[in-house]
Short mmCIF file of C-alpha atoms in Angstrom, two decimals:
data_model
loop_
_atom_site.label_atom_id
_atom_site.label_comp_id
_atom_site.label_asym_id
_atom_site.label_seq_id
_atom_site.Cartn_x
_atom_site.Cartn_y
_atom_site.Cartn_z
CA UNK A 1 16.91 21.40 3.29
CA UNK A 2 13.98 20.40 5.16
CA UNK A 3 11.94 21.67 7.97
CA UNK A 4 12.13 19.08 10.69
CA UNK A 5 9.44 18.95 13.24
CA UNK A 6 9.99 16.85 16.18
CA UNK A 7 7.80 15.71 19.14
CA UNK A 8 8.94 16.94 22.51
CA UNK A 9 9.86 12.99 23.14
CA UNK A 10 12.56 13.15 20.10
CA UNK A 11 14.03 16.59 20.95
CA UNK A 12 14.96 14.85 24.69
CA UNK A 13 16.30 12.45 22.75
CA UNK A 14 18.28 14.26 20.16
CA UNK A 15 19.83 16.25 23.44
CA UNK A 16 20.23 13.29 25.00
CA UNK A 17 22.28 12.04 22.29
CA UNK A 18 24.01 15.48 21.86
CA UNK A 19 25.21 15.58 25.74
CA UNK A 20 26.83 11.81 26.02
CA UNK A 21 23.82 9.78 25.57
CA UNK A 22 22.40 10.30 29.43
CA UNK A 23 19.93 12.34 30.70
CA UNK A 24 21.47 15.32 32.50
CA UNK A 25 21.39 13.86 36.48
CA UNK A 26 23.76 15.22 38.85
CA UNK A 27 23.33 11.96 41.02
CA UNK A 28 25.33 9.47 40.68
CA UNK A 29 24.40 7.04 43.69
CA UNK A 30 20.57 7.43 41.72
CA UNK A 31 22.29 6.40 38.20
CA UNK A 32 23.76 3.68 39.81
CA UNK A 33 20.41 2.43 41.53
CA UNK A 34 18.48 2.97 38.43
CA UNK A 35 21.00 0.96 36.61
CA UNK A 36 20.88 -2.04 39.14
CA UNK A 37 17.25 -1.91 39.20
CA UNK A 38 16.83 -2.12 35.26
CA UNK A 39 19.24 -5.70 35.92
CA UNK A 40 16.23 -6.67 37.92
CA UNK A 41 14.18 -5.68 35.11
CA UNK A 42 15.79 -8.27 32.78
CA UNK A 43 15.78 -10.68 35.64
CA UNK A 44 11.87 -10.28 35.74
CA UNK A 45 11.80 -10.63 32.11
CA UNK A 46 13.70 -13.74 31.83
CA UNK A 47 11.41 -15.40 34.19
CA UNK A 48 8.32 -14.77 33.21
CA UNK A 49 8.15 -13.28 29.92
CA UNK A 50 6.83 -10.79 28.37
CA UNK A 51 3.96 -10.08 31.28
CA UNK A 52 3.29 -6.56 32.70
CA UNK A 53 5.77 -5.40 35.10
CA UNK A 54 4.45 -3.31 37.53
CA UNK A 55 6.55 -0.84 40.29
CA UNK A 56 5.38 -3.28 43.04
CA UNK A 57 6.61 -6.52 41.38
CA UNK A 58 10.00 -4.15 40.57
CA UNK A 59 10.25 -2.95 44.51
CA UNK A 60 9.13 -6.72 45.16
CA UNK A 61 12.23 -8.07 43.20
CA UNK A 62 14.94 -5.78 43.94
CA UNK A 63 13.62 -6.00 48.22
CA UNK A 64 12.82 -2.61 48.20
CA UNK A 65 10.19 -0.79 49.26
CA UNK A 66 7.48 0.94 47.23
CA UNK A 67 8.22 4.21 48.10
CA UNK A 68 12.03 3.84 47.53
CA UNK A 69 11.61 2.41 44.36
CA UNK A 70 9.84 5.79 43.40
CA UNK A 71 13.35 7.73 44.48
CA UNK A 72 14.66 6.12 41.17
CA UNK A 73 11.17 6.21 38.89
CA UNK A 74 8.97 8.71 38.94
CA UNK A 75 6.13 6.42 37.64
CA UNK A 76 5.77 3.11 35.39
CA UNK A 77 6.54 5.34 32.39
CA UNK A 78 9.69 7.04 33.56
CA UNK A 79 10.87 3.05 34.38
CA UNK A 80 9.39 2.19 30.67
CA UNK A 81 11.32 4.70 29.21
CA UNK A 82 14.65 3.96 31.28
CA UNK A 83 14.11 0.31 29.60
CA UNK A 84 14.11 1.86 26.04
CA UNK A 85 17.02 4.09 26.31
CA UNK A 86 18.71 1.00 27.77
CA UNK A 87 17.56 -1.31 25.19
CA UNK A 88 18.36 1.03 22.31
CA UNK A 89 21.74 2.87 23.71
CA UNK A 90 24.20 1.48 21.76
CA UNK A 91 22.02 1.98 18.74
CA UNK A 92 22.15 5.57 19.50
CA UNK A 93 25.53 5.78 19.55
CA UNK A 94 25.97 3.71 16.26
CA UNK A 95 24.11 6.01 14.65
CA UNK A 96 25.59 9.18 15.91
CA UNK A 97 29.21 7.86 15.66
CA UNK A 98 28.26 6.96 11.71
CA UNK A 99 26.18 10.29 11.19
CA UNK A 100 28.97 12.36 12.26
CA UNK A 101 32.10 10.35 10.34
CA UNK A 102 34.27 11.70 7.27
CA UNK A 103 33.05 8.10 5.41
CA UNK A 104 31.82 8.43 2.09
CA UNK A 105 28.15 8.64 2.00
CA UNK A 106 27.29 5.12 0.55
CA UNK A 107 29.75 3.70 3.64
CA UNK A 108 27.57 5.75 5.75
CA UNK A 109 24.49 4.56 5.01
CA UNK A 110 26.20 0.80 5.05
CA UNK A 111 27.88 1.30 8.18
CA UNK A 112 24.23 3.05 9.18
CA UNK A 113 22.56 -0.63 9.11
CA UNK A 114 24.72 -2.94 9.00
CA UNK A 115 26.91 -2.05 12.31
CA UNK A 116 23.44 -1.89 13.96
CA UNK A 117 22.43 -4.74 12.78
CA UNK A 118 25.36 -6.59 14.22
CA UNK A 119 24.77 -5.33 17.75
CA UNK A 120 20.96 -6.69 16.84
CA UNK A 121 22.35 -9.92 16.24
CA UNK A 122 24.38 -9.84 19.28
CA UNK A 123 21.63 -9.50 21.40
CA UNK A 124 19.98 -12.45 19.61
CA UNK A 125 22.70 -14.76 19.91
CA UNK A 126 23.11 -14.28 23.70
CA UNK A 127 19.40 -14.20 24.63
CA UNK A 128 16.96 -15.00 22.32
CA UNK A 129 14.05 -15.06 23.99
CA UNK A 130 14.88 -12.34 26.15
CA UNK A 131 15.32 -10.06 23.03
CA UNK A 132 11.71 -11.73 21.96
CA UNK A 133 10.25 -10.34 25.39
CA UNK A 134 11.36 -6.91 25.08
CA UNK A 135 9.61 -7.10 21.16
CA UNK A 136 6.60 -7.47 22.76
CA UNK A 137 6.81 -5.21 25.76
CA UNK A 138 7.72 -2.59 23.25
CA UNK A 139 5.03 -3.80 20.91
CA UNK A 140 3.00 -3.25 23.73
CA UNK A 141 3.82 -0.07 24.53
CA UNK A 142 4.93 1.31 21.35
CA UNK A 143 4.79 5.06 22.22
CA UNK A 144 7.87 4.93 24.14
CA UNK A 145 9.71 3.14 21.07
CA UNK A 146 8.39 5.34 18.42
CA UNK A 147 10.81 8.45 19.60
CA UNK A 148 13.35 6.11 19.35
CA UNK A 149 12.16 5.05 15.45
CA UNK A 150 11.40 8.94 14.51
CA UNK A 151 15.27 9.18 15.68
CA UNK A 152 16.42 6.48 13.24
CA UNK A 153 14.67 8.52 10.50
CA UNK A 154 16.12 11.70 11.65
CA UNK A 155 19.63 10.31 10.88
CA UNK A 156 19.26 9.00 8.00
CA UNK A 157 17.60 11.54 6.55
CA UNK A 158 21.02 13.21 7.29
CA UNK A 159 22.37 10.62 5.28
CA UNK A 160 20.33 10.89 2.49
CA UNK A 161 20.42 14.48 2.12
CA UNK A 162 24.18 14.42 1.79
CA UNK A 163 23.67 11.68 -0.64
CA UNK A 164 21.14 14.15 -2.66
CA UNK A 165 24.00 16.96 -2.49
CA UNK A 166 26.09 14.25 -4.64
CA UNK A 167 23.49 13.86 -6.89
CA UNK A 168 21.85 10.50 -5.96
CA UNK A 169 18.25 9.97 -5.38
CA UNK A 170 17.38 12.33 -8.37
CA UNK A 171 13.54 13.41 -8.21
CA UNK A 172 12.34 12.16 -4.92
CA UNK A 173 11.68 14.32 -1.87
CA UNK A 174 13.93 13.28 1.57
CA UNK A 175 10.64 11.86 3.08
CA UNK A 176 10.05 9.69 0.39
CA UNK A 177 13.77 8.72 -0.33
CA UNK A 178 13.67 7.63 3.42
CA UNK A 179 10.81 5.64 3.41
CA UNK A 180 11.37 3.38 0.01
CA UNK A 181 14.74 2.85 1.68
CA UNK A 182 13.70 1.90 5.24
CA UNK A 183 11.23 -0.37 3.62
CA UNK A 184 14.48 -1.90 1.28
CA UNK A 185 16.30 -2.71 4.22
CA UNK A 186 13.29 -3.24 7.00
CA UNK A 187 14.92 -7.24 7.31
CA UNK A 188 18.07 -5.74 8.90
CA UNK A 189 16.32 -3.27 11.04
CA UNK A 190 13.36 -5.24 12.08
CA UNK A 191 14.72 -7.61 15.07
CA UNK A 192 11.77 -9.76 14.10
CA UNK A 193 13.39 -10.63 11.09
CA UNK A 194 15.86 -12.52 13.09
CA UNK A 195 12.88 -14.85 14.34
CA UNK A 196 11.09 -14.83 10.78
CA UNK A 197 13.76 -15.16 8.39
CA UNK A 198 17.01 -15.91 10.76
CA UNK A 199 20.71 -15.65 10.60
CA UNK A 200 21.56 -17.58 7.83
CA UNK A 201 19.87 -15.83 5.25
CA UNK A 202 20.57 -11.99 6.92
CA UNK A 203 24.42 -11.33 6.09
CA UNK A 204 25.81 -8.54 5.99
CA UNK A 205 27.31 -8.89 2.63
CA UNK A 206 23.52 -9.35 1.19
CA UNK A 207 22.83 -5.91 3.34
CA UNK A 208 25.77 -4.74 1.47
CA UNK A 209 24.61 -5.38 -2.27
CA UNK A 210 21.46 -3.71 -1.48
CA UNK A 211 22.93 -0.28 0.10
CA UNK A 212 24.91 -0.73 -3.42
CA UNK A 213 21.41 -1.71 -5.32
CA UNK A 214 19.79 1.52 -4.11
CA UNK A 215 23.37 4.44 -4.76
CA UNK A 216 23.10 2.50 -8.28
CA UNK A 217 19.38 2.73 -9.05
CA UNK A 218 17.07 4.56 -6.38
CA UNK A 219 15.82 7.53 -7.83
CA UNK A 220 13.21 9.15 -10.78
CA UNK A 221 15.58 9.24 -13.69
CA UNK A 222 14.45 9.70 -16.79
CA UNK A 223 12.72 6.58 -18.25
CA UNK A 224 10.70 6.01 -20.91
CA UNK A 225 9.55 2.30 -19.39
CA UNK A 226 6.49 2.93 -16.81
CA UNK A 227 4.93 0.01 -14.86
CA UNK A 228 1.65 -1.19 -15.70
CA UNK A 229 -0.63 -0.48 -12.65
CA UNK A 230 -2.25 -3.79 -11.18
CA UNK A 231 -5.69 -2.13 -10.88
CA UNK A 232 -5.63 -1.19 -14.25
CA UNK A 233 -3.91 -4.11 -16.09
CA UNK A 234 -5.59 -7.28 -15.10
CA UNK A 235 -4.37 -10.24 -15.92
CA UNK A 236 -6.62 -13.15 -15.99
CA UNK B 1 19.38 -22.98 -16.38
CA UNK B 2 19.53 -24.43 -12.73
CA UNK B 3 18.72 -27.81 -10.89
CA UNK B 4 15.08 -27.60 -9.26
CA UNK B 5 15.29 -30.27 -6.10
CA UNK B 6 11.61 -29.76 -4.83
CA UNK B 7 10.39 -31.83 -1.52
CA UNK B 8 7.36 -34.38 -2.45
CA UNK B 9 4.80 -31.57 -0.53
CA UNK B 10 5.79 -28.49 -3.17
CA UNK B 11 5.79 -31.20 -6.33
CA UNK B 12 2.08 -31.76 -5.16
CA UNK B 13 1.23 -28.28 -5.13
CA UNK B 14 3.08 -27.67 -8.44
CA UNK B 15 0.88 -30.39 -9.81
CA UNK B 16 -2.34 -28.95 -8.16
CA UNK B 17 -1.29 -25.76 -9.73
CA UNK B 18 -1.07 -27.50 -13.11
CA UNK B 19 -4.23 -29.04 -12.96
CA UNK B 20 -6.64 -25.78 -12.19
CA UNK B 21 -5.53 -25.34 -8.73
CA UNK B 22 -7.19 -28.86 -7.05
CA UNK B 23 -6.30 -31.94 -6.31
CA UNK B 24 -7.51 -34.22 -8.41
CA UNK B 25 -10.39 -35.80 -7.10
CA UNK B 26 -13.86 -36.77 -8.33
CA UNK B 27 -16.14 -36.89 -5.52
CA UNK B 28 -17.82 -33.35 -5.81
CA UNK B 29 -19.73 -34.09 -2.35
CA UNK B 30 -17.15 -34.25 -0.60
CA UNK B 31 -15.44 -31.06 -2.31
CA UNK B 32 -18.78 -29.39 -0.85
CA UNK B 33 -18.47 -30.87 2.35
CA UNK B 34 -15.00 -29.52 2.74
CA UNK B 35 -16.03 -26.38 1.80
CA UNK B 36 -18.38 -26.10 4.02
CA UNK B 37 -16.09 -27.34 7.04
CA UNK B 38 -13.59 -24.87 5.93
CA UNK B 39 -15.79 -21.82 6.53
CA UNK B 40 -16.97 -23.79 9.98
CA UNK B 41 -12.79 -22.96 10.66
CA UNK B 42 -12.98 -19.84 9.93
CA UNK B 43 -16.30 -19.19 12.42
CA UNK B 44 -13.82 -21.18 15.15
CA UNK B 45 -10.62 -19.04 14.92
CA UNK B 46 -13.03 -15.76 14.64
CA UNK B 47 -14.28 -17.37 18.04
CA UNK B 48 -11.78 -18.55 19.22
CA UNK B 49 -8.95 -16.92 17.58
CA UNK B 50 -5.29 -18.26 16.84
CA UNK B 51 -6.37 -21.86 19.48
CA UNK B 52 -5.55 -25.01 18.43
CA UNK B 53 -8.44 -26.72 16.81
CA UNK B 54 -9.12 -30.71 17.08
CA UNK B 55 -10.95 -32.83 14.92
CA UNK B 56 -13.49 -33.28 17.62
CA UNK B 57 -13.73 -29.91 18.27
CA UNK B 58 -14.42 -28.99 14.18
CA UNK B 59 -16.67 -32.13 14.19
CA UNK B 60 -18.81 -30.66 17.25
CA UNK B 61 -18.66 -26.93 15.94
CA UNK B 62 -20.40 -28.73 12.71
CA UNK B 63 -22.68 -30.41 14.05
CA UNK B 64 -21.31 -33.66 13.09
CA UNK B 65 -19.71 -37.11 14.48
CA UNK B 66 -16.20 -37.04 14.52
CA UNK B 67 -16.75 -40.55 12.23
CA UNK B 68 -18.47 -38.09 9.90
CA UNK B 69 -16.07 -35.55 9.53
CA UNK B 70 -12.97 -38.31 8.73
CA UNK B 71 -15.27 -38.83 5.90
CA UNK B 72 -13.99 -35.42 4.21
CA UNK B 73 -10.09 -35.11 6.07
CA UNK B 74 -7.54 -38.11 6.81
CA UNK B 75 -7.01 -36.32 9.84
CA UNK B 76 -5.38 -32.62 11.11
CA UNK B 77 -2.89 -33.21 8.58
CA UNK B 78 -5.12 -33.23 5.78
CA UNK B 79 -7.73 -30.54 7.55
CA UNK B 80 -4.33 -27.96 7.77
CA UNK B 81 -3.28 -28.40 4.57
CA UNK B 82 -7.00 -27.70 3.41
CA UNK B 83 -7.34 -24.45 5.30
CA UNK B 84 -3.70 -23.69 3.44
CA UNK B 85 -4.44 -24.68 0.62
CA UNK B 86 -7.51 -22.37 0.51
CA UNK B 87 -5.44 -19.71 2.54
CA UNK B 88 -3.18 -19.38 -0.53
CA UNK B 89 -5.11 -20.32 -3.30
CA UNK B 90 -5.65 -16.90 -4.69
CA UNK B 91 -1.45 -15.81 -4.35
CA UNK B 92 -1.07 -19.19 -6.24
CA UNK B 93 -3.54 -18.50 -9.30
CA UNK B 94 -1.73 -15.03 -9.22
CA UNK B 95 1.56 -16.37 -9.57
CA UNK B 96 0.49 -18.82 -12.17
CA UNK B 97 -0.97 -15.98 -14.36
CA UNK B 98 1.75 -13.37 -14.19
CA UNK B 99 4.21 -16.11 -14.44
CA UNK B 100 2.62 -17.25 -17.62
CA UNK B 101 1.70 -13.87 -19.33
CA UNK B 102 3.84 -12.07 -21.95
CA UNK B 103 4.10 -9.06 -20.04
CA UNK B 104 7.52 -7.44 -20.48
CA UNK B 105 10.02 -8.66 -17.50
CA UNK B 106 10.10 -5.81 -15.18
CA UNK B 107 5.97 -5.43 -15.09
CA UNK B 108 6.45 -8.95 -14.52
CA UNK B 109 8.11 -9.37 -11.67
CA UNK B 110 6.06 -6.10 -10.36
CA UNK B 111 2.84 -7.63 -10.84
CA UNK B 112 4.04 -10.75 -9.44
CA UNK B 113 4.28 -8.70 -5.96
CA UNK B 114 1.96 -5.87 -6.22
CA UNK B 115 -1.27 -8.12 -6.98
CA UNK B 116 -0.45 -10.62 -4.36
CA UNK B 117 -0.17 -7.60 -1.88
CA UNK B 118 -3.27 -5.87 -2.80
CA UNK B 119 -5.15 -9.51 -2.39
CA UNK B 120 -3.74 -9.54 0.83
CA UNK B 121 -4.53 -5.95 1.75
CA UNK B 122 -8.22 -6.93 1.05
CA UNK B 123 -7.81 -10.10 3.01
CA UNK B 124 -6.29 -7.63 5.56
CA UNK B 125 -9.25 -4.88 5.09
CA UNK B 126 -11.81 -7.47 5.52
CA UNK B 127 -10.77 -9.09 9.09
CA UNK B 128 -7.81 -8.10 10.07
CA UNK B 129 -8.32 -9.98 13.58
CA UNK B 130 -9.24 -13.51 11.17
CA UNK B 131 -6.22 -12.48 8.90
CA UNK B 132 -4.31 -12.11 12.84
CA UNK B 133 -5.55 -15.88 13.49
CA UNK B 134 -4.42 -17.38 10.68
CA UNK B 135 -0.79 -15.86 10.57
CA UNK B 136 -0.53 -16.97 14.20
CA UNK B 137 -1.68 -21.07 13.16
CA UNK B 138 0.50 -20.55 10.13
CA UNK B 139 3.57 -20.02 12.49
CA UNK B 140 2.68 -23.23 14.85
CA UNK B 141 2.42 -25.34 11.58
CA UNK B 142 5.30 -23.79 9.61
CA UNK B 143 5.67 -26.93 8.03
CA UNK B 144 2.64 -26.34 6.11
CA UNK B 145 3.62 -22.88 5.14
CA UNK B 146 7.00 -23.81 4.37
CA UNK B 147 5.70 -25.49 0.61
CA UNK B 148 3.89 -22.09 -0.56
CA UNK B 149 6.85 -20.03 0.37
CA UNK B 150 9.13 -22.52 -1.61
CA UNK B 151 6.26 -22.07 -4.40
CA UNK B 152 6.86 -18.42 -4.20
CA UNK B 153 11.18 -18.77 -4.52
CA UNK B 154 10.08 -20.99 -7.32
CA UNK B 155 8.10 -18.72 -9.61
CA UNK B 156 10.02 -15.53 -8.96
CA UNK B 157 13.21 -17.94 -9.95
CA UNK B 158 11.30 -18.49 -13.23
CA UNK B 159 10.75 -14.55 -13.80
CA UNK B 160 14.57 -13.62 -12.55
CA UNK B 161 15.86 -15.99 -15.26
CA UNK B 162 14.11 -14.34 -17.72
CA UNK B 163 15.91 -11.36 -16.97
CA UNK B 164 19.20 -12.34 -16.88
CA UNK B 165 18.47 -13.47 -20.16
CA UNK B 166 17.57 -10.05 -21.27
CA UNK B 167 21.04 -8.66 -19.06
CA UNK B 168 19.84 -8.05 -15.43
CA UNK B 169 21.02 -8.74 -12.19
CA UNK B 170 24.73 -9.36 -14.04
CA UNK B 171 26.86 -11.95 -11.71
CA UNK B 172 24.46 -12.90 -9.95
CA UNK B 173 23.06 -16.29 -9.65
CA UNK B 174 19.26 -17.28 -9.95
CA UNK B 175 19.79 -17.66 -5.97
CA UNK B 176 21.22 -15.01 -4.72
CA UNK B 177 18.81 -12.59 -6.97
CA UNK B 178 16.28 -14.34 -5.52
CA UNK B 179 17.26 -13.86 -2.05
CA UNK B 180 18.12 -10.56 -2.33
CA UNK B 181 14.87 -9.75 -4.41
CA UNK B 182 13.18 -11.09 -1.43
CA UNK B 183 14.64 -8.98 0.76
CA UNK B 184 14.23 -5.91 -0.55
CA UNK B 185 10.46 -5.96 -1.23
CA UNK B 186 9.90 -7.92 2.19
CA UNK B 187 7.63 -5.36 3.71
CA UNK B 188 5.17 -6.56 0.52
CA UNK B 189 5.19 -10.34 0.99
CA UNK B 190 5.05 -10.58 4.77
CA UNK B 191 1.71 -9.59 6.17
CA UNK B 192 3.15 -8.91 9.09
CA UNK B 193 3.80 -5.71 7.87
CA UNK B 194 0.61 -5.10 7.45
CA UNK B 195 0.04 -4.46 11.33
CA UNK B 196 3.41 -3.17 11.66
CA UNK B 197 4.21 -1.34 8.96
CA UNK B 198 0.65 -0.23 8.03
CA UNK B 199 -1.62 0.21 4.60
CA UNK B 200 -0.35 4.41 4.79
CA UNK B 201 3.14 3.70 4.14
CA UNK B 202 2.73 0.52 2.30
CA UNK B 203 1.50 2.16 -1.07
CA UNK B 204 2.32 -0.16 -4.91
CA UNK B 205 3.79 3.27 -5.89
CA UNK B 206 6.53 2.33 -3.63
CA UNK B 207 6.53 -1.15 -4.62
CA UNK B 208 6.79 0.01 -8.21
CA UNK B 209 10.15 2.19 -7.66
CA UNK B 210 11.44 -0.54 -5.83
CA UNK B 211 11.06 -2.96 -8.47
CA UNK B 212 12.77 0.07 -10.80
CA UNK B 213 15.69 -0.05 -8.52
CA UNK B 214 16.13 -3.30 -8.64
CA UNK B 215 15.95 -4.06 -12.38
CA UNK B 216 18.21 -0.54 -12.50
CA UNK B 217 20.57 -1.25 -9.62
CA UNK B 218 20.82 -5.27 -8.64
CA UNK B 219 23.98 -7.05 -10.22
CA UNK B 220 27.94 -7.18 -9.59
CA UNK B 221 28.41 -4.54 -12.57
CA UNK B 222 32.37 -3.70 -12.16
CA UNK B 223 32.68 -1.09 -9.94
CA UNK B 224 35.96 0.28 -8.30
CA UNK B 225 33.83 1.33 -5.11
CA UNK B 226 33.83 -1.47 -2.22
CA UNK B 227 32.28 -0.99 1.12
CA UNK B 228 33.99 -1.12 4.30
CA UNK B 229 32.89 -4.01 6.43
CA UNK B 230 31.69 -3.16 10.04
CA UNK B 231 33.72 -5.52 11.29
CA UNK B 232 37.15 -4.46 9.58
CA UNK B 233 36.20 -0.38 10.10
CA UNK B 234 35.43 0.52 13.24
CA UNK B 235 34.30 3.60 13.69
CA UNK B 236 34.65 4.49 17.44
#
């Protein structure tokens, strides 16, 4: 169907995923520390924004030492990425647990945004500006969520090629069939959306007329009508 | 065909539209003057970037008494709506234009986004860091903003009418197209997405099949096939 070629960063993911969402770790006394310690995390946070968090301030605010805190982290990125598969974990699992059901494939693809965009609101509702911290931090370092965006893609290009086996998206490649529709639904997967265009206008039955909007008309069909190209036609 | 109730700020720019895009006003000094204050703005926030600006500080930057510079704005009022009103003058002519031309419906409405994107892609091309600036004051004075994004709902209401005339977007009304419209080719009005989303995957290509999908796909046609909501069908 297609060649996929993931970064090292996705494949950890994609076994991550694959072996109960955690990280292989025999040690469950560490699990439980690192856990605590990303609570402290979101402590920090909420007090004082969205400012760089570094492993002193974390030993600092959970009373630890330095060098215990590095029994849990290896380094500022292995903490940055602990954040992210925090922040994003039951996201994973949304998408896995809608990848892999016997729904029919426009459900899927429903089910695909809309239940995540539910737990998006969620998070919202109880902590706004908490949620608006962590947009930035990842904004800031936006290597650590891009595995976790490449992974969104992966699965719904599962989606959409089981869509394509039924015939839908006639003409266009996966890739592109992907993109047009990530870009179709980017206000319920972009939590800034929730700042920008809020609650009241995002529901879930608008999500739902667009999933329907793109089965019923996404795709090259035959069509004798062709858009006049704004650098060409100029009207003045 | 539906009820327009516009606030007294988007009647004024509906009139300024009507009458070549300016308020009506006679003194052609002090057009110049405020001209040349605007672009004094625009050396401040390159400065300075997304800061609040005062009167004094504007009157100072131009080498003027603060006396003076009342002489061309009321006060900041009058100066934000000025650096708006130039901010979106060229998205309003555009709207105008399409609005008003005979193309067929669909180019329409396609026009009506893809030039407005590509003048903000130049905008964007130019200085993105000014463009930056300016989003950032536009979100402290939403208020402002608010009447050109009402200007927008207005227009595209104007073009979505015509095609329900012709058929389209079938049990639907003007509003909810609208909204939905909106939506789905989000990624092309916000220029947010233009540091987000990026200039590579933001092509009018896209924006083109988009608009196909919708004129194709958007409407409550009878169809047996109803989602399942996320929050009936869980899928665990």
């Amino acid at each position: 169907m297609k060649v996929e070629i993931f970064s090292s960063y996705i494949m950890k993911l994609l076994c991550a995923c694959n072996t109960g969402y955690k990280m292989a770790r025999p040690q469950t006394d560490i699990d439980a520390g690192r856990t605590t310690l990303l609570e402290v995390v979101d402590d920090l946070v909420r007090k004082r924004g969205a400012v760089d968090i570094s492993m002193t301030d974390l030993a600092a605010a959970a009373g630890m030492s330095p060098s215990n805190l590095y029994r849990f982290f290896d380094n500022k990125e292995a903490l940055l990425e602990a954040v992210a598969e925090r922040f994003f974990a039951e996201k994973v699992r949304i998408m896995v647990d809608v990848t892999e059901s016997d729904l029919p494939v426009q459900d899927k693809m429903y089910q695909f945004f809309a239940r995540r965009y539910l737990a998006m609101v969620e998070q919202y509702e109880a902590e706004p500006d908490l949620l608006k911290s962590y947009l930035e931090i990842g904004q800031q370092y936006f290597e650590v969520v891009r595995g976790y965006v490449d992974l969104g893609d992966h699965y719904l290009s599962l989606i959409v090629a089981e869509a394509m086996e039924l015939g839908y998206f006639e003409g266009l490649s996966i890739d592109e069939a992907v993109s047009l529709i990530n870009q179709m639904v980017q206000c319920y997967t972009n939590p800034d959306a929730l700042f920008f265009v809020g609650t009241t206008k995002l529901r879930v039955e608008k999500l739902a007329t667009i999933i329907e909007t793109i089965f019923r008309g996404l795709g090259k069909k035959s069509s004798a009508h062709t858009l006049a190209q704004p650098h060409i036609r100029i009207v003045s």
